[in-house]
Coordinates of C-alpha atoms and ligand atoms in Angstrom, one line a residue:
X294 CA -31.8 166.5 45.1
X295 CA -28.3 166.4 45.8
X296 CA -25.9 163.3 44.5
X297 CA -23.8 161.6 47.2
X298 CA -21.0 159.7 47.0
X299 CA -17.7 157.5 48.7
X300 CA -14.9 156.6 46.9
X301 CA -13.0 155.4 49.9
X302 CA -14.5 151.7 51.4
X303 CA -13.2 149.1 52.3
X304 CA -14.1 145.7 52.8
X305 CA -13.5 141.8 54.2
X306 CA -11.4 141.7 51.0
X307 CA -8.5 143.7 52.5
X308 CA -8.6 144.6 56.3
X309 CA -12.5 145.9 56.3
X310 CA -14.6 143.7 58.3
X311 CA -18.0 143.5 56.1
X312 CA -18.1 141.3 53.0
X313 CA -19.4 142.8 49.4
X314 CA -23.0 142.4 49.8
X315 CA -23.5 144.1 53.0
X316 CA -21.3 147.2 51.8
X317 CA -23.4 147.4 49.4
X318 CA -26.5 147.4 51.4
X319 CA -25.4 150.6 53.2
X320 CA -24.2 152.1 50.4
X321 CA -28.0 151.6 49.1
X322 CA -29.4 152.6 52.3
X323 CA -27.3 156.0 52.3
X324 CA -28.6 156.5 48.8
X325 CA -25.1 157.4 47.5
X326 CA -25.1 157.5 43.6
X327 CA -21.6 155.7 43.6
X328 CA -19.0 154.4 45.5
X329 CA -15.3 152.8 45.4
X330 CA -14.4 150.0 47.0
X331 CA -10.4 150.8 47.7
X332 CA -9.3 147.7 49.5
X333 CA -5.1 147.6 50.2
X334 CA -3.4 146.0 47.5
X335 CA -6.5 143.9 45.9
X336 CA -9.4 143.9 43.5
X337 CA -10.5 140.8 45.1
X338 CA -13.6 142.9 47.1
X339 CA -14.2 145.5 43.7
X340 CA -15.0 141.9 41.8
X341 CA -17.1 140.4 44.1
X342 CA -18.7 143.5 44.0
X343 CA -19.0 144.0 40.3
X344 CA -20.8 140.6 40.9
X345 CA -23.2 141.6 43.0
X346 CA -24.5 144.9 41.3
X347 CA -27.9 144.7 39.0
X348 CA -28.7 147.5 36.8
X349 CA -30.6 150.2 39.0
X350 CA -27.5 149.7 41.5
X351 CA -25.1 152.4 42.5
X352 CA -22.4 153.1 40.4
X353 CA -19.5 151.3 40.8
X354 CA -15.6 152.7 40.2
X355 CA -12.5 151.0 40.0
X356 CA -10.2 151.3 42.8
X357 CA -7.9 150.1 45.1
X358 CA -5.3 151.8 47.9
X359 CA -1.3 151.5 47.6
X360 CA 1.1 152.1 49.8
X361 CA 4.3 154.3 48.7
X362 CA 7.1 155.3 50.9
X363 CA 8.3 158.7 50.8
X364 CA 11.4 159.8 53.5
X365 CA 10.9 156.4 55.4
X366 CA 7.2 157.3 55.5
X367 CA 4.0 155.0 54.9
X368 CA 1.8 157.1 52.4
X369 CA -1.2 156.6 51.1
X370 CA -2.5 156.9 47.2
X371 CA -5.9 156.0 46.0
X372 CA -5.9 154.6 42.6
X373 CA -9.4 155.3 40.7
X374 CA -10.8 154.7 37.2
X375 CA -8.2 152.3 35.7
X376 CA -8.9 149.0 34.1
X377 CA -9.2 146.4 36.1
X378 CA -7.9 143.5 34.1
X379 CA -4.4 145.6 33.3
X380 CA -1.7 142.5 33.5
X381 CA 0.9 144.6 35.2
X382 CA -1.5 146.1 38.0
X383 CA -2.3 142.6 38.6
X384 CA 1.0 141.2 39.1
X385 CA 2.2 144.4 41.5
X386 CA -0.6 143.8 43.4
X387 CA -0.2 139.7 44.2
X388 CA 3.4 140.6 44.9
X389 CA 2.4 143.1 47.7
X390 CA -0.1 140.8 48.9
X391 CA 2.8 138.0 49.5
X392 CA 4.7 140.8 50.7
X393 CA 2.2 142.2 53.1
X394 CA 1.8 138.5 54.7
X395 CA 5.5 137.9 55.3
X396 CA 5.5 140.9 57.0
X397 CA 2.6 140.0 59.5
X398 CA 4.6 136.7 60.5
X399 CA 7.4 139.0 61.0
X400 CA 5.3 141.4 63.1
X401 CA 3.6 138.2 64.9
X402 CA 7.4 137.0 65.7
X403 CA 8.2 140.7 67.0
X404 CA 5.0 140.2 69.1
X405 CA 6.2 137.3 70.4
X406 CA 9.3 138.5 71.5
X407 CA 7.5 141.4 73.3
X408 CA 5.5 138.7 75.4
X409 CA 2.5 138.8 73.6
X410 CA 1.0 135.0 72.9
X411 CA -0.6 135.6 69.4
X412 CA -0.1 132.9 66.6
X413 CA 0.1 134.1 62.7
X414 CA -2.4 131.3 62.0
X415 CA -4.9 132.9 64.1
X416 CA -4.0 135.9 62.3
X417 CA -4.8 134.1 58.9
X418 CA -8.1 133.1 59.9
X419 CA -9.4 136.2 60.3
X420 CA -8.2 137.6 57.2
X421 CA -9.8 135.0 55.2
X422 CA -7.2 135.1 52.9
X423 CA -7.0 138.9 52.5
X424 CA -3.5 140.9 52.3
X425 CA -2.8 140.6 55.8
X426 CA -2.5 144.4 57.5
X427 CA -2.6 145.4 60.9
X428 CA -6.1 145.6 62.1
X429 CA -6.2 141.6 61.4
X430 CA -3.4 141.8 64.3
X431 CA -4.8 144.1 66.2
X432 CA -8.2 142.5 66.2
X433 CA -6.6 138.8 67.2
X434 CA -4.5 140.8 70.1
X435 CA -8.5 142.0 70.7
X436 CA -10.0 138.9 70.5
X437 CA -7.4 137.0 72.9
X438 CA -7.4 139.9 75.3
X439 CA -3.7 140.9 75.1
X440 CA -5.3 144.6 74.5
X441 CA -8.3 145.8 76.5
X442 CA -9.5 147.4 73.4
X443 CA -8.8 147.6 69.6
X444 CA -7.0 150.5 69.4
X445 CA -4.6 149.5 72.4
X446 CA -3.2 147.3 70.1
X447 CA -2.3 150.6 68.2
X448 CA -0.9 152.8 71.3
X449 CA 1.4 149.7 72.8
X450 CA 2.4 147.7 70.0
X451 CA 1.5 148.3 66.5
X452 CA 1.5 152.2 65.6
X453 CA 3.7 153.4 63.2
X454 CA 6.4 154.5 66.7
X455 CA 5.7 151.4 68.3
X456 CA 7.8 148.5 69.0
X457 CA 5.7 145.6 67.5
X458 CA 5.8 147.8 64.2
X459 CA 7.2 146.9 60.8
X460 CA 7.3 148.8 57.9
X461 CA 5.8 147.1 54.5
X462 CA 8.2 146.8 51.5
X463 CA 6.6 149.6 49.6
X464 CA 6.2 150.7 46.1
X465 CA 8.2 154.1 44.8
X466 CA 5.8 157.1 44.5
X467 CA 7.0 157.3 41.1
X468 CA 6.3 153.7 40.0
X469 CA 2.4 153.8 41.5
X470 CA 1.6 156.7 39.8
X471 CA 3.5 155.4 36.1
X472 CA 1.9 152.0 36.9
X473 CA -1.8 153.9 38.1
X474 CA -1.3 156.1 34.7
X475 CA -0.7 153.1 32.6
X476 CA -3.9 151.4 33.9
X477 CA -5.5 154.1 32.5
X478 CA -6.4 155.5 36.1
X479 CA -5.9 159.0 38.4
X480 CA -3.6 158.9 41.5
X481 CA -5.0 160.3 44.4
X482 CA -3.1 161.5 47.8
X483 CA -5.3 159.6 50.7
X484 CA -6.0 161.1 54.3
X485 CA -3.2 163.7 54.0
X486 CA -4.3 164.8 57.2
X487 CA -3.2 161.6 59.1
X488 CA 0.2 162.3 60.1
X489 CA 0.3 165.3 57.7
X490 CA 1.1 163.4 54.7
X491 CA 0.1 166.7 52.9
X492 CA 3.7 167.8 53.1
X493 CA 4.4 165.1 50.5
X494 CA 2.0 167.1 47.9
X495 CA 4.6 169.1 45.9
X496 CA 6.7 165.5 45.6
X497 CA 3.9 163.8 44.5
X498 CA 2.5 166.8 42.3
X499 CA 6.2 166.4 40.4
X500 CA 5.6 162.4 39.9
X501 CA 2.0 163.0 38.4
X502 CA -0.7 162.9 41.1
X503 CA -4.1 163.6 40.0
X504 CA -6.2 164.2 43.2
X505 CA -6.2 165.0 46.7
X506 CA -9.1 163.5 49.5
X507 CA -10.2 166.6 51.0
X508 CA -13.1 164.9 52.6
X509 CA -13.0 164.4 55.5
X510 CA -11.3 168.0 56.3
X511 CA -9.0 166.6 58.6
X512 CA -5.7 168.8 57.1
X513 CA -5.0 172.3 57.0
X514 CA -7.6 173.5 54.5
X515 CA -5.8 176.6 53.4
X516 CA -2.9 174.5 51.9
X517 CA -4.8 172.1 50.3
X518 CA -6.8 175.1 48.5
X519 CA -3.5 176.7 47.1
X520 CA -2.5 173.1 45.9
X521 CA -5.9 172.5 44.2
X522 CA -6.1 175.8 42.1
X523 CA -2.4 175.7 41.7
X524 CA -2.0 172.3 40.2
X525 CA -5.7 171.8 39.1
X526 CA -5.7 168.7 41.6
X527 CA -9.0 166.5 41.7
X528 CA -10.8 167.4 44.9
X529 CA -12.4 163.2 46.0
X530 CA -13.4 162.2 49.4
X531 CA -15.0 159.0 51.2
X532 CA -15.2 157.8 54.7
X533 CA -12.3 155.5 54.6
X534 CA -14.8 152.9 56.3
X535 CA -13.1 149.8 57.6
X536 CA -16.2 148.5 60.0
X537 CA -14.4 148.4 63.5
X538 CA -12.6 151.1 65.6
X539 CA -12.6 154.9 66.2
X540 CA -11.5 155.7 63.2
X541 CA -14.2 154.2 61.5
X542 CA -16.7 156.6 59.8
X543 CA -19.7 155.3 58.4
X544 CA -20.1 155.1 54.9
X545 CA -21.5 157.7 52.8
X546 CA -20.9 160.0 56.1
X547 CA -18.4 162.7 54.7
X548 CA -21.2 163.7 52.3
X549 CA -19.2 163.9 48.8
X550 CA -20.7 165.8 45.9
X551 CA -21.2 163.9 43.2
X552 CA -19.2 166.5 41.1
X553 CA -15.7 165.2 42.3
X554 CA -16.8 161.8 40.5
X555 CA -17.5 164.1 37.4
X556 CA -14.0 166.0 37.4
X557 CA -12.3 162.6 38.1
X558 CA -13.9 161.2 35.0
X559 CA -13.3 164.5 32.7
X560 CA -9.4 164.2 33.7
X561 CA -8.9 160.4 33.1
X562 CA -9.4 161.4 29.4
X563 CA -7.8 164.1 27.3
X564 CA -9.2 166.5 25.2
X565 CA -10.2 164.0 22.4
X566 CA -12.2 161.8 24.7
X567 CA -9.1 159.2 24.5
X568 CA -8.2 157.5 28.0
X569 CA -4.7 157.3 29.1
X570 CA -5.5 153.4 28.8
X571 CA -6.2 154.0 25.1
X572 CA -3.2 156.2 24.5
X573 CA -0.6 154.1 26.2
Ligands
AMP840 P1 -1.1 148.4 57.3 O1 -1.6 148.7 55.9 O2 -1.0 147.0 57.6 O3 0.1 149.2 57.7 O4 -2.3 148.9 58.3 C1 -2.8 150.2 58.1 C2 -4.3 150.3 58.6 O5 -4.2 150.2 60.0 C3 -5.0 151.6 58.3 O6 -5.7 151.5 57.0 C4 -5.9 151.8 59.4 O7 -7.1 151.1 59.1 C5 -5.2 151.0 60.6 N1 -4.5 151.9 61.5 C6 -3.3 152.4 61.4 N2 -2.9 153.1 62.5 C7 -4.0 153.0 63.3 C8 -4.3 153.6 64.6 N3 -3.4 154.3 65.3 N4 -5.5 153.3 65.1 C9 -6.4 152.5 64.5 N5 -6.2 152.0 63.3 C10 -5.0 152.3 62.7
ZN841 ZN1 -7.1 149.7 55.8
FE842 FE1 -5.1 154.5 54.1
FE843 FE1 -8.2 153.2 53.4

């Protein structure tokens, strides 16, 4: 039988909407043989996980999403296979967490101004402590009916062109991938079909990047080809499963070979078995 797998979930942890243990009851009921939880700018969900996992569970990755900006752009990397407890990782990542919050009071205060009545404590609450992003917004905007439905809060306000939008104080391409690197971890280019991020690829190739999510196949397949075989990128995929919205795919849906897991692993070490956590 076939192995299944998705390295791309989210959960209540960031801006996902189910907790830990109910990920993991899907990822069970899919019968993936592993999975990443990639929550923005936190390990907070990956550890409760870890928690929760007994021995004839899934497999479970290290991972979490950054945010770089490239040419005033929001993009995307997935950070896989690194260790967890790496000092500096941890530090970045509480910084962009504080980062991310200040920038959803200043998104609630640009809300505000627009005529919207939304309160950054409501905000908070639904969070629940998480790195504030903007589906916690939108789903507040939601829940007090400013928005007739989720992603209105998207169209009018809070897409990337819109007026309620902000962009987050991002990390260099550069310095994610060193810092990924460091942690003994792959980078990989996330969703570079959304808003054709894949035209970032040869930039990012240059800095270091490991992998490319080519499932879903939601870019132009013919370019990401040439950049696999030309630069050897790691093909990974996942559903990029938040819980709520259009976007939302279920988990385990894009069907990833387990293989991708097994080329991930063979390049996070070199050719004498050492990982790059062991040779920094
Ligand atoms: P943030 O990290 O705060 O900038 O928010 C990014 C998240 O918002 C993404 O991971 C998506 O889940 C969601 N998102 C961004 N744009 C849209 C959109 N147009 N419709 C629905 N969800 C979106
Ligand atoms: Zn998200
Ligand atoms: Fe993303
Ligand atoms: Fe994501």
């Amino acid at each position: 039988m076939k192995r299944y797998i998705d390295l791309h979930v989210h959960t209540c942890y960031s801006d996902g909407v189910n907790t830990p243990q109910e990920v993991l009851e899907m990822v069970i009921s899919k019968n993936l043989e592993a999975f990443a939880i990639t929550d923005h700018d936190t390990l907070e969900g990956y550890w409760a996980m870890r928690k929760l996992l007994t021995d004839k569970a899934p497999e479970l990755i290290s991972g979490v999403e950054l945010s770089v900006t490239m040419e005033e752009t929001d993009v995307h990397l997935l950070a896989y296979l690194f260790d967890p407890d790496y000092p500096p990782l941890k530090t970045e990542l509480l910084d962009f967490h504080r980062k991310r919050n200040h920038r959803a009071l200043l998104m609630v205060s640009k809300l505000n101004e627009l005529g919207v009545d939304i309160n950054y404590e409501a905000v908070k609450k639904v969070a629940h402590g998480a790195p504030i992003g903007r589906p916690h917004i939108a789903q507040v905007m939601y829940d007090n009916q400013v928005v007739n439905y989720y992603e209105e809060a998207f169209e009018q306000y809070l897409g990337n062109d819109k007026p309620a939008y902000i962009p987050k104080d991002n990390f260099e391409p550069q310095k994610a991938i060193a810092l990924i690197h460091q942690a003994g971890g792959l980078a990989v280019l996330a969703h570079p079909g959304i808003e054709h991020k894949d035209k970032y690829l040869e930039k990012l190739i240059g800095f270091g990047l490991d992998g490319i999510e080519v499932y879903p196949p939601s870019h132009p397949q013919a370019d990401t080809d040439r950049f696999k075989h030309l630069y050897r990128l790691v093909i990974t995929g996942g559903s990029d499963y938040h819980g709520r919205g259009e976007r939302n795919r279920m988990i385990g849906s894009q069907k990833v070979p387990y293989d991708c897991l097994t080329r991930l692993k063979e390049k996070s070490v070199d050719p004498l078995g050492r990982s790059r956590k062991e040779m920094r």
